[in-house]
Amino acid sequence: MTLSVSALAPVPAPAPAPSLLRRLLDPMVDPATFDFWAQKLHATWSWNRTLARVVAHRAEAEDAVTLVLQPNGHWQGFRPGQHLNVSAEVDGHRVTRSYSLTDVPRRDGRIAITVKRVDGGRLSTHLCQRTRVGDVLELGPAFGEMTLPAPVQGRWLFLAAGSGITPLMALTRQLAAQDMPVDLTLVYWARTRAEFCFAQELRSLAQRFPRLRLHFVLTHEGAQRPDEREGFISAELLTALCGGLADRQVLACGPGGFVETARTLTAGSARSFMAEGFTPPAPTATAGEAITVQVSLARSGRTVSVSSGTSLLEALEAQGLNPPSGCRMGVCHTCVCQRHSGTTFDTLSGERNAEPDMAVRLCVSRACTDLSLDL
């Protein structure tokens, strides 16, 4: 979505503290009952949940859509580059996933997310193919640290692959709203030309701002335009497109393997590096073959058998459980729960931990021994 500067607004301040009346009523109000009756009057009224109505739904690229949302008064704002958890009922089950906000803050309070449909992805398929204008989604608060400093200075290099363009698009729009105060090079990889999101807007911005240099890189299709190249991320390609990296501040976003390659290629040369992976990098293998362990669920009183060869989140879901979850890559912390006893393996850090009563992220943790979890 192309935004004019007049449509922009400062990042909203955190929501004010609840009023005295609200604090007095809070112990006496059942939120579920309040929401049931309030939503008969207005679809997004709620006692304390952030709900948002879909006000626009448009194709952004092949198998990708942008949803423009109007949140209710519980929404506390965001900074470009951040994510949020989105929840919806899909086939009778509540499903939550994390998506990047692709707009900048606006005076009308609307926000936008761009969703790429993933094969087998329940929520991404629902949002891309079944969600309509007028539908209501539930939102979590914005989170994430890949944001621009104020004031923004220096020379910047954005490296995006696939859906990794979404937070970097928000940052590019933020810089455009400030009349591009820095030199910015954006290199964007996709398999085919049809999969590039925001291509027309990005090209318009590059024509408008000489300080923005734009390169589209195709991995499974031939280049046809002057701003297109072919190939995977490599030292040779970065040198050809960007020159030296000594004074560059690099932001990279995409699949875990892409991010790790970008980190390696820019190490020791870039001025700074920050990245977010939309999928975890390949986990470090634990010693030995996968074994079956017993997981005791302290709150529910159940004990289930799970494999040490898969994440605790996936293993518990395979047993018919539905722990809270969001990004499924260790970023949003929605799935964090307390491990009372036992040893787990963190697939991101490659570390084992057996300290009792510690918080673990189920989506990136595997069982090494019998466990007791606060579920």
mmCIF file of C-alpha atoms in Angstrom:
data_model
loop_
_atom_site.group_PDB
_atom_site.id
_atom_site.type_symbol
_atom_site.label_atom_id
_atom_site.label_comp_id
_atom_site.label_asym_id
_atom_site.label_seq_id
_atom_site.Cartn_x
_atom_site.Cartn_y
_atom_site.Cartn_z
ATOM 1 C CA MET A 1 0.000 0.000 0.000
ATOM 2 C CA THR A 2 1.470 3.363 -1.011
ATOM 3 C CA LEU A 3 1.219 5.996 1.699
ATOM 4 C CA SER A 4 1.480 9.741 1.367
ATOM 5 C CA VAL A 5 3.423 11.601 4.015
ATOM 6 C CA SER A 6 0.220 13.330 5.130
ATOM 7 C CA ALA A 7 -1.222 9.949 6.114
ATOM 8 C CA LEU A 8 1.532 9.271 8.596
ATOM 9 C CA ALA A 9 1.362 9.826 12.322
ATOM 10 C CA PRO A 10 3.866 9.502 15.156
ATOM 11 C CA VAL A 11 4.142 6.098 16.818
ATOM 12 C CA PRO A 12 1.245 5.981 19.280
ATOM 13 C CA ALA A 13 2.102 6.241 22.947
ATOM 14 C CA PRO A 14 1.296 3.285 25.188
ATOM 15 C CA ALA A 15 -2.356 3.076 26.162
ATOM 16 C CA PRO A 16 -3.203 5.105 29.278
ATOM 17 C CA ALA A 17 -3.740 3.355 32.582
ATOM 18 C CA PRO A 18 -7.297 2.079 33.080
ATOM 19 C CA SER A 19 -9.691 4.581 34.593
ATOM 20 C CA LEU A 20 -10.743 4.379 38.226
ATOM 21 C CA LEU A 21 -14.176 3.096 37.141
ATOM 22 C CA ARG A 22 -12.567 0.400 35.001
ATOM 23 C CA ARG A 23 -10.316 -0.712 37.883
ATOM 24 C CA LEU A 24 -13.311 -0.871 40.226
ATOM 25 C CA LEU A 25 -15.380 -2.892 37.763
ATOM 26 C CA ASP A 26 -12.636 -5.240 36.660
ATOM 27 C CA PRO A 27 -12.983 -7.785 39.524
ATOM 28 C CA MET A 28 -16.748 -7.925 38.954
ATOM 29 C CA VAL A 29 -16.787 -8.361 35.177
ATOM 30 C CA ASP A 30 -16.440 -11.683 33.417
ATOM 31 C CA PRO A 31 -14.640 -10.718 30.172
ATOM 32 C CA ALA A 32 -16.105 -13.606 28.159
ATOM 33 C CA THR A 33 -19.670 -12.671 29.144
ATOM 34 C CA PHE A 34 -19.056 -8.978 28.474
ATOM 35 C CA ASP A 35 -17.566 -9.759 25.055
ATOM 36 C CA PHE A 36 -20.481 -12.037 24.116
ATOM 37 C CA TRP A 37 -23.076 -9.306 24.637
ATOM 38 C CA ALA A 38 -20.936 -6.360 23.512
ATOM 39 C CA GLN A 39 -20.149 -7.988 20.172
ATOM 40 C CA LYS A 40 -23.845 -8.228 19.405
ATOM 41 C CA LEU A 41 -23.706 -4.429 19.223
ATOM 42 C CA HIS A 42 -20.276 -4.049 17.599
ATOM 43 C CA ALA A 43 -18.019 -6.815 16.306
ATOM 44 C CA THR A 44 -14.793 -5.469 17.850
ATOM 45 C CA TRP A 45 -16.029 -4.349 21.266
ATOM 46 C CA SER A 46 -14.381 -6.296 24.073
ATOM 47 C CA TRP A 47 -13.461 -5.913 27.726
ATOM 48 C CA ASN A 48 -9.716 -6.411 27.360
ATOM 49 C CA ARG A 49 -8.952 -8.200 24.079
ATOM 50 C CA THR A 50 -7.456 -6.453 21.058
ATOM 51 C CA LEU A 51 -9.798 -7.214 18.163
ATOM 52 C CA ALA A 52 -9.500 -5.871 14.633
ATOM 53 C CA ARG A 53 -11.898 -5.768 11.704
ATOM 54 C CA VAL A 54 -10.584 -6.535 8.223
ATOM 55 C CA VAL A 55 -11.238 -3.405 6.140
ATOM 56 C CA ALA A 56 -9.303 -4.380 2.990
ATOM 57 C CA HIS A 57 -8.049 -7.651 1.507
ATOM 58 C CA ARG A 58 -5.991 -7.498 -1.672
ATOM 59 C CA ALA A 59 -3.555 -9.647 -3.619
ATOM 60 C CA GLU A 60 0.059 -8.567 -3.133
ATOM 61 C CA ALA A 61 1.890 -11.266 -5.107
ATOM 62 C CA GLU A 62 1.464 -14.907 -6.028
ATOM 63 C CA ASP A 63 -0.070 -16.641 -2.982
ATOM 64 C CA ALA A 64 0.339 -13.489 -0.856
ATOM 65 C CA VAL A 65 -2.248 -10.973 0.359
ATOM 66 C CA THR A 66 -2.226 -7.763 2.341
ATOM 67 C CA LEU A 67 -4.868 -7.377 5.044
ATOM 68 C CA VAL A 68 -5.654 -3.885 6.283
ATOM 69 C CA LEU A 69 -7.051 -4.001 9.818
ATOM 70 C CA GLN A 70 -8.882 -1.525 12.036
ATOM 71 C CA PRO A 71 -8.057 -2.421 15.674
ATOM 72 C CA ASN A 72 -10.207 -1.497 18.645
ATOM 73 C CA GLY A 73 -9.102 0.780 21.469
ATOM 74 C CA HIS A 74 -7.018 -1.887 23.207
ATOM 75 C CA TRP A 75 -4.354 -1.719 20.489
ATOM 76 C CA GLN A 76 -1.242 0.006 21.860
ATOM 77 C CA GLY A 77 0.622 0.817 18.664
ATOM 78 C CA PHE A 78 3.860 -0.371 17.111
ATOM 79 C CA ARG A 79 7.143 0.612 15.533
ATOM 80 C CA PRO A 80 7.954 -0.235 11.903
ATOM 81 C CA GLY A 81 9.874 -3.502 11.759
ATOM 82 C CA GLN A 82 7.894 -5.170 14.540
ATOM 83 C CA HIS A 83 5.604 -8.227 14.442
ATOM 84 C CA LEU A 84 2.370 -9.198 16.146
ATOM 85 C CA ASN A 85 0.501 -12.421 16.839
ATOM 86 C CA VAL A 86 -2.735 -12.907 14.886
ATOM 87 C CA SER A 87 -5.383 -15.392 16.038
ATOM 88 C CA ALA A 88 -8.450 -16.785 14.285
ATOM 89 C CA GLU A 89 -10.804 -19.729 14.530
ATOM 90 C CA VAL A 90 -9.913 -22.234 11.809
ATOM 91 C CA ASP A 91 -12.051 -25.370 11.480
ATOM 92 C CA GLY A 92 -13.146 -25.067 15.087
ATOM 93 C CA HIS A 93 -9.649 -24.530 16.490
ATOM 94 C CA ARG A 94 -8.017 -21.307 17.585
ATOM 95 C CA VAL A 95 -4.786 -20.835 15.612
ATOM 96 C CA THR A 96 -2.154 -18.177 16.298
ATOM 97 C CA ARG A 97 0.804 -17.167 14.140
ATOM 98 C CA SER A 98 3.165 -14.198 13.977
ATOM 99 C CA TYR A 99 3.187 -11.747 11.078
ATOM 100 C CA SER A 100 5.119 -8.576 10.374
ATOM 101 C CA LEU A 101 3.398 -5.217 10.262
ATOM 102 C CA THR A 102 4.079 -3.808 6.810
ATOM 103 C CA ASP A 103 2.739 -0.253 7.192
ATOM 104 C CA VAL A 104 3.907 2.694 9.201
ATOM 105 C CA PRO A 105 1.668 4.098 11.973
ATOM 106 C CA ARG A 106 -1.250 6.066 10.542
ATOM 107 C CA ARG A 107 -3.575 8.732 11.864
ATOM 108 C CA ASP A 108 -6.624 6.590 11.133
ATOM 109 C CA GLY A 109 -5.195 3.845 13.371
ATOM 110 C CA ARG A 110 -5.273 1.202 10.660
ATOM 111 C CA ILE A 111 -2.494 -1.351 10.395
ATOM 112 C CA ALA A 112 -1.531 -3.871 7.723
ATOM 113 C CA ILE A 113 0.024 -7.309 7.523
ATOM 114 C CA THR A 114 1.127 -9.152 4.391
ATOM 115 C CA VAL A 115 0.663 -12.915 4.523
ATOM 116 C CA LYS A 116 2.294 -15.499 2.270
ATOM 117 C CA ARG A 117 0.318 -18.721 2.056
ATOM 118 C CA VAL A 118 2.366 -21.667 3.271
ATOM 119 C CA ASP A 119 1.604 -25.190 2.063
ATOM 120 C CA GLY A 120 -0.176 -26.889 4.949
ATOM 121 C CA GLY A 121 -0.328 -23.623 6.903
ATOM 122 C CA ARG A 122 -3.746 -23.477 8.549
ATOM 123 C CA LEU A 123 -3.789 -19.790 9.413
ATOM 124 C CA SER A 124 -1.942 -18.500 6.347
ATOM 125 C CA THR A 125 -4.347 -20.414 4.077
ATOM 126 C CA HIS A 126 -7.330 -19.114 6.074
ATOM 127 C CA LEU A 127 -6.133 -15.508 5.860
ATOM 128 C CA CYS A 128 -5.245 -15.697 2.167
ATOM 129 C CA GLN A 129 -8.212 -17.658 0.851
ATOM 130 C CA ARG A 130 -11.111 -17.484 3.301
ATOM 131 C CA THR A 131 -10.857 -14.192 5.183
ATOM 132 C CA ARG A 132 -13.153 -11.451 3.918
ATOM 133 C CA VAL A 133 -13.679 -7.749 4.573
ATOM 134 C CA GLY A 134 -15.692 -7.438 7.779
ATOM 135 C CA ASP A 135 -14.166 -10.498 9.461
ATOM 136 C CA VAL A 136 -12.667 -10.003 12.922
ATOM 137 C CA LEU A 137 -9.244 -11.213 14.071
ATOM 138 C CA GLU A 138 -7.637 -11.105 17.494
ATOM 139 C CA LEU A 139 -4.253 -9.397 17.844
ATOM 140 C CA GLY A 140 -1.434 -9.581 20.352
ATOM 141 C CA PRO A 141 0.832 -6.640 21.218
ATOM 142 C CA ALA A 142 3.601 -5.665 18.820
ATOM 143 C CA PHE A 143 7.055 -7.091 19.545
ATOM 144 C CA GLY A 144 10.496 -7.208 17.958
ATOM 145 C CA GLU A 145 13.720 -5.239 18.090
ATOM 146 C CA MET A 146 14.594 -4.884 14.392
ATOM 147 C CA THR A 147 13.683 -1.210 14.245
ATOM 148 C CA LEU A 148 15.517 1.913 13.133
ATOM 149 C CA PRO A 149 17.199 4.262 15.601
ATOM 150 C CA ALA A 150 16.154 7.872 15.932
ATOM 151 C CA PRO A 151 17.655 9.764 14.278
ATOM 152 C CA VAL A 152 18.619 7.285 11.580
ATOM 153 C CA GLN A 153 22.062 7.914 10.096
ATOM 154 C CA GLY A 154 24.739 6.271 7.981
ATOM 155 C CA ARG A 155 24.501 3.838 5.076
ATOM 156 C CA TRP A 156 22.116 0.887 5.253
ATOM 157 C CA LEU A 157 21.821 -2.446 3.496
ATOM 158 C CA PHE A 158 18.558 -4.413 3.661
ATOM 159 C CA LEU A 159 18.735 -8.080 2.638
ATOM 160 C CA ALA A 160 15.350 -9.761 2.214
ATOM 161 C CA ALA A 161 14.392 -13.245 1.068
ATOM 162 C CA GLY A 162 10.820 -14.368 0.474
ATOM 163 C CA SER A 163 8.512 -13.261 3.299
ATOM 164 C CA GLY A 164 11.494 -11.526 4.881
ATOM 165 C CA ILE A 165 10.578 -8.469 2.830
ATOM 166 C CA THR A 166 7.631 -7.675 5.116
ATOM 167 C CA PRO A 167 9.388 -5.986 8.092
ATOM 168 C CA LEU A 168 11.957 -4.426 5.759
ATOM 169 C CA MET A 169 9.127 -2.970 3.658
ATOM 170 C CA ALA A 170 7.782 -1.231 6.754
ATOM 171 C CA LEU A 171 11.245 0.212 7.418
ATOM 172 C CA THR A 172 11.618 1.295 3.785
ATOM 173 C CA ARG A 173 8.253 3.062 3.982
ATOM 174 C CA GLN A 174 9.368 4.712 7.219
ATOM 175 C CA LEU A 175 12.502 6.078 5.524
ATOM 176 C CA ALA A 176 10.475 7.189 2.485
ATOM 177 C CA ALA A 177 8.124 9.116 4.787
ATOM 178 C CA GLN A 178 11.226 10.912 6.086
ATOM 179 C CA ASP A 179 12.354 11.743 2.506
ATOM 180 C CA MET A 180 15.010 8.996 2.567
ATOM 181 C CA PRO A 181 17.520 10.622 4.960
ATOM 182 C CA VAL A 182 20.129 7.860 4.441
ATOM 183 C CA ASP A 183 21.677 5.870 1.606
ATOM 184 C CA LEU A 184 19.763 2.597 1.416
ATOM 185 C CA THR A 185 20.416 -0.471 -0.732
ATOM 186 C CA LEU A 186 17.647 -3.099 -0.742
ATOM 187 C CA VAL A 187 18.395 -6.534 -2.195
ATOM 188 C CA TYR A 188 15.329 -8.780 -2.415
ATOM 189 C CA TRP A 189 15.430 -12.490 -3.330
ATOM 190 C CA ALA A 190 12.508 -14.626 -4.530
ATOM 191 C CA ARG A 191 12.144 -17.811 -6.536
ATOM 192 C CA THR A 192 10.171 -16.231 -9.377
ATOM 193 C CA ARG A 193 9.113 -12.747 -10.459
ATOM 194 C CA ALA A 194 5.480 -13.439 -9.544
ATOM 195 C CA GLU A 195 6.489 -13.944 -5.914
ATOM 196 C CA PHE A 196 7.910 -10.443 -5.406
ATOM 197 C CA CYS A 197 5.676 -8.444 -3.058
ATOM 198 C CA PHE A 198 5.437 -4.640 -3.328
ATOM 199 C CA ALA A 199 7.435 -4.662 -6.590
ATOM 200 C CA GLN A 200 5.600 -1.754 -8.208
ATOM 201 C CA GLU A 201 5.751 0.404 -5.086
ATOM 202 C CA LEU A 202 9.432 -0.350 -4.520
ATOM 203 C CA ARG A 203 10.284 0.606 -8.087
ATOM 204 C CA SER A 204 8.310 3.842 -7.700
ATOM 205 C CA LEU A 205 10.192 4.652 -4.511
ATOM 206 C CA ALA A 206 13.539 3.955 -6.203
ATOM 207 C CA GLN A 207 12.633 6.406 -8.981
ATOM 208 C CA ARG A 208 11.501 8.991 -6.456
ATOM 209 C CA PHE A 209 14.508 8.720 -4.145
ATOM 210 C CA PRO A 210 17.991 8.548 -5.734
ATOM 211 C CA ARG A 211 19.416 7.442 -2.368
ATOM 212 C CA LEU A 212 17.436 4.182 -2.614
ATOM 213 C CA ARG A 213 19.131 1.503 -4.744
ATOM 214 C CA LEU A 214 16.926 -1.498 -5.456
ATOM 215 C CA HIS A 215 17.877 -4.976 -6.700
ATOM 216 C CA PHE A 216 15.519 -7.900 -7.293
ATOM 217 C CA VAL A 217 17.303 -11.272 -7.367
ATOM 218 C CA LEU A 218 15.659 -14.345 -8.906
ATOM 219 C CA THR A 219 16.752 -17.840 -7.901
ATOM 220 C CA HIS A 220 14.613 -19.925 -10.291
ATOM 221 C CA GLU A 221 13.934 -17.595 -13.197
ATOM 222 C CA GLY A 222 15.967 -15.485 -15.614
ATOM 223 C CA ALA A 223 16.479 -11.743 -15.152
ATOM 224 C CA GLN A 224 14.661 -9.491 -17.654
ATOM 225 C CA ARG A 225 14.865 -5.959 -16.252
ATOM 226 C CA PRO A 226 17.822 -3.681 -15.418
ATOM 227 C CA ASP A 227 17.098 -3.951 -11.676
ATOM 228 C CA GLU A 228 16.959 -7.774 -11.760
ATOM 229 C CA ARG A 229 19.756 -10.290 -11.199
ATOM 230 C CA GLU A 230 19.974 -14.065 -10.905
ATOM 231 C CA GLY A 231 21.514 -16.241 -8.227
ATOM 232 C CA PHE A 232 21.625 -17.077 -4.542
ATOM 233 C CA ILE A 233 23.189 -14.919 -1.858
ATOM 234 C CA SER A 234 26.976 -14.999 -2.117
ATOM 235 C CA ALA A 235 30.006 -12.832 -1.444
ATOM 236 C CA GLU A 236 30.432 -12.234 -5.181
ATOM 237 C CA LEU A 237 26.834 -11.120 -5.649
ATOM 238 C CA LEU A 238 26.897 -8.785 -2.641
ATOM 239 C CA THR A 239 30.135 -7.218 -3.872
ATOM 240 C CA ALA A 240 28.697 -6.714 -7.352
ATOM 241 C CA LEU A 241 25.509 -5.113 -6.038
ATOM 242 C CA CYS A 242 26.713 -3.229 -2.974
ATOM 243 C CA GLY A 243 30.461 -2.734 -3.251
ATOM 244 C CA GLY A 244 32.262 -2.612 0.080
ATOM 245 C CA LEU A 245 30.411 -3.300 3.332
ATOM 246 C CA ALA A 246 32.789 -1.518 5.713
ATOM 247 C CA ASP A 247 30.416 1.339 6.559
ATOM 248 C CA ARG A 248 27.131 -0.516 6.049
ATOM 249 C CA GLN A 249 24.556 -1.200 8.729
ATOM 250 C CA VAL A 250 22.966 -4.460 7.632
ATOM 251 C CA LEU A 251 19.464 -5.755 8.357
ATOM 252 C CA ALA A 252 18.640 -9.238 7.037
ATOM 253 C CA CYS A 253 15.343 -11.089 7.141
ATOM 254 C CA GLY A 254 14.223 -14.355 5.589
ATOM 255 C CA PRO A 255 14.491 -18.106 6.137
ATOM 256 C CA GLY A 256 16.919 -19.187 8.822
ATOM 257 C CA GLY A 257 19.487 -20.534 6.370
ATOM 258 C CA PHE A 258 19.478 -17.266 4.396
ATOM 259 C CA VAL A 259 19.966 -15.228 7.559
ATOM 260 C CA GLU A 260 22.877 -17.367 8.725
ATOM 261 C CA THR A 261 24.541 -17.057 5.311
ATOM 262 C CA ALA A 262 24.087 -13.275 5.385
ATOM 263 C CA ARG A 263 25.577 -13.183 8.871
ATOM 264 C CA THR A 264 28.618 -15.153 7.745
ATOM 265 C CA LEU A 265 29.169 -13.114 4.583
ATOM 266 C CA THR A 266 29.022 -9.762 6.380
ATOM 267 C CA ALA A 267 30.930 -10.776 9.533
ATOM 268 C CA GLY A 268 34.001 -8.633 10.112
ATOM 269 C CA SER A 269 33.170 -6.231 7.287
ATOM 270 C CA ALA A 270 29.798 -4.587 7.983
ATOM 271 C CA ARG A 271 29.542 -1.826 10.558
ATOM 272 C CA SER A 272 26.671 -3.652 12.265
ATOM 273 C CA PHE A 273 24.380 -6.608 11.624
ATOM 274 C CA MET A 274 20.886 -7.394 12.850
ATOM 275 C CA ALA A 275 18.675 -10.174 11.580
ATOM 276 C CA GLU A 276 15.468 -12.095 12.068
ATOM 277 C CA GLY A 277 14.799 -15.531 10.650
ATOM 278 C CA PHE A 278 11.271 -16.456 9.623
ATOM 279 C CA THR A 279 12.151 -20.110 10.072
ATOM 280 C CA PRO A 280 14.685 -21.464 12.530
ATOM 281 C CA PRO A 281 18.075 -22.450 11.149
ATOM 282 C CA ALA A 282 18.671 -26.158 10.906
ATOM 283 C CA PRO A 283 18.939 -27.395 14.497
ATOM 284 C CA THR A 284 22.164 -28.738 15.850
ATOM 285 C CA ALA A 285 21.763 -32.473 16.153
ATOM 286 C CA THR A 286 21.656 -33.949 19.613
ATOM 287 C CA ALA A 287 23.930 -36.858 20.346
ATOM 288 C CA GLY A 288 22.482 -40.279 19.568
ATOM 289 C CA GLU A 289 19.217 -41.281 18.010
ATOM 290 C CA ALA A 290 15.784 -40.002 18.991
ATOM 291 C CA ILE A 291 14.307 -41.683 22.046
ATOM 292 C CA THR A 292 10.856 -41.718 23.638
ATOM 293 C CA VAL A 293 10.510 -39.878 26.937
ATOM 294 C CA GLN A 294 7.667 -39.252 29.371
ATOM 295 C CA VAL A 295 6.400 -35.706 29.846
ATOM 296 C CA SER A 296 4.328 -35.052 32.971
ATOM 297 C CA LEU A 297 1.915 -32.139 32.653
ATOM 298 C CA ALA A 298 1.654 -30.738 36.175
ATOM 299 C CA ARG A 299 -1.517 -28.693 35.824
ATOM 300 C CA SER A 300 -3.596 -31.173 33.843
ATOM 301 C CA GLY A 301 -2.266 -34.252 35.638
ATOM 302 C CA ARG A 302 -1.555 -36.054 32.355
ATOM 303 C CA THR A 303 1.570 -37.905 31.275
ATOM 304 C CA VAL A 304 2.324 -38.315 27.575
ATOM 305 C CA SER A 305 5.041 -40.075 25.604
ATOM 306 C CA VAL A 306 6.949 -37.880 23.152
ATOM 307 C CA SER A 307 9.954 -38.235 20.863
ATOM 308 C CA SER A 308 13.193 -36.416 21.582
ATOM 309 C CA GLY A 309 13.586 -35.965 17.827
ATOM 310 C CA THR A 310 11.013 -33.194 17.410
ATOM 311 C CA SER A 311 10.138 -29.940 19.164
ATOM 312 C CA LEU A 312 8.120 -30.177 22.349
ATOM 313 C CA LEU A 313 5.398 -28.074 20.746
ATOM 314 C CA GLU A 314 4.995 -30.432 17.796
ATOM 315 C CA ALA A 315 5.280 -33.499 20.026
ATOM 316 C CA LEU A 316 2.559 -32.246 22.376
ATOM 317 C CA GLU A 317 0.305 -31.278 19.454
ATOM 318 C CA ALA A 318 0.740 -34.807 18.079
ATOM 319 C CA GLN A 319 -0.688 -36.042 21.402
ATOM 320 C CA GLY A 320 -3.822 -33.937 20.883
ATOM 321 C CA LEU A 321 -2.730 -31.062 23.122
ATOM 322 C CA ASN A 322 -2.965 -27.439 22.051
ATOM 323 C CA PRO A 323 -0.424 -25.328 23.971
ATOM 324 C CA PRO A 324 -0.428 -21.592 23.202
ATOM 325 C CA SER A 325 1.885 -20.850 20.289
ATOM 326 C CA GLY A 326 2.633 -18.122 17.810
ATOM 327 C CA CYS A 327 5.688 -17.724 15.614
ATOM 328 C CA ARG A 328 6.943 -21.320 16.085
ATOM 329 C CA MET A 329 10.536 -20.129 15.715
ATOM 330 C CA GLY A 330 11.464 -18.933 19.202
ATOM 331 C CA VAL A 331 10.763 -15.232 18.689
ATOM 332 C CA CYS A 332 7.375 -14.307 20.144
ATOM 333 C CA HIS A 333 7.592 -16.324 23.408
ATOM 334 C CA THR A 334 3.891 -17.211 23.246
ATOM 335 C CA CYS A 335 4.682 -20.889 23.886
ATOM 336 C CA VAL A 336 6.969 -20.319 26.892
ATOM 337 C CA CYS A 337 6.197 -22.532 29.868
ATOM 338 C CA GLN A 338 8.014 -23.586 33.028
ATOM 339 C CA ARG A 339 10.053 -26.777 33.063
ATOM 340 C CA HIS A 340 9.913 -28.117 36.632
ATOM 341 C CA SER A 341 12.407 -30.930 36.075
ATOM 342 C CA GLY A 342 14.299 -32.777 33.356
ATOM 343 C CA THR A 343 16.684 -31.776 30.582
ATOM 344 C CA THR A 344 15.812 -29.975 27.339
ATOM 345 C CA PHE A 345 17.824 -29.112 24.245
ATOM 346 C CA ASP A 346 17.546 -25.625 22.688
ATOM 347 C CA THR A 347 17.750 -26.091 18.911
ATOM 348 C CA LEU A 348 18.714 -22.442 18.351
ATOM 349 C CA SER A 349 21.590 -22.213 20.802
ATOM 350 C CA GLY A 350 22.586 -25.896 20.720
ATOM 351 C CA GLU A 351 22.640 -25.975 24.525
ATOM 352 C CA ARG A 352 21.234 -28.473 27.012
ATOM 353 C CA ASN A 353 19.734 -27.222 30.248
ATOM 354 C CA ALA A 354 18.585 -29.118 33.320
ATOM 355 C CA GLU A 355 18.188 -26.286 35.811
ATOM 356 C CA PRO A 356 14.838 -26.803 37.611
ATOM 357 C CA ASP A 357 11.938 -24.370 37.352
ATOM 358 C CA MET A 358 13.213 -22.618 34.230
ATOM 359 C CA ALA A 359 11.196 -21.189 31.344
ATOM 360 C CA VAL A 360 11.497 -23.016 28.016
ATOM 361 C CA ARG A 361 10.227 -22.157 24.551
ATOM 362 C CA LEU A 362 8.342 -25.244 23.446
ATOM 363 C CA CYS A 363 8.690 -24.507 19.729
ATOM 364 C CA VAL A 364 12.512 -24.596 19.747
ATOM 365 C CA SER A 365 13.100 -27.054 22.607
ATOM 366 C CA ARG A 366 13.385 -30.842 22.510
ATOM 367 C CA ALA A 367 13.189 -33.291 25.368
ATOM 368 C CA CYS A 368 16.421 -35.058 26.303
ATOM 369 C CA THR A 369 15.045 -36.861 29.385
ATOM 370 C CA ASP A 370 11.714 -37.337 31.121
ATOM 371 C CA LEU A 371 10.227 -33.903 31.872
ATOM 372 C CA SER A 372 7.730 -32.158 34.080
ATOM 373 C CA LEU A 373 6.109 -29.123 32.479
ATOM 374 C CA ASP A 374 3.691 -26.548 33.871
ATOM 375 C CA LEU A 375 0.889 -27.400 31.449
#
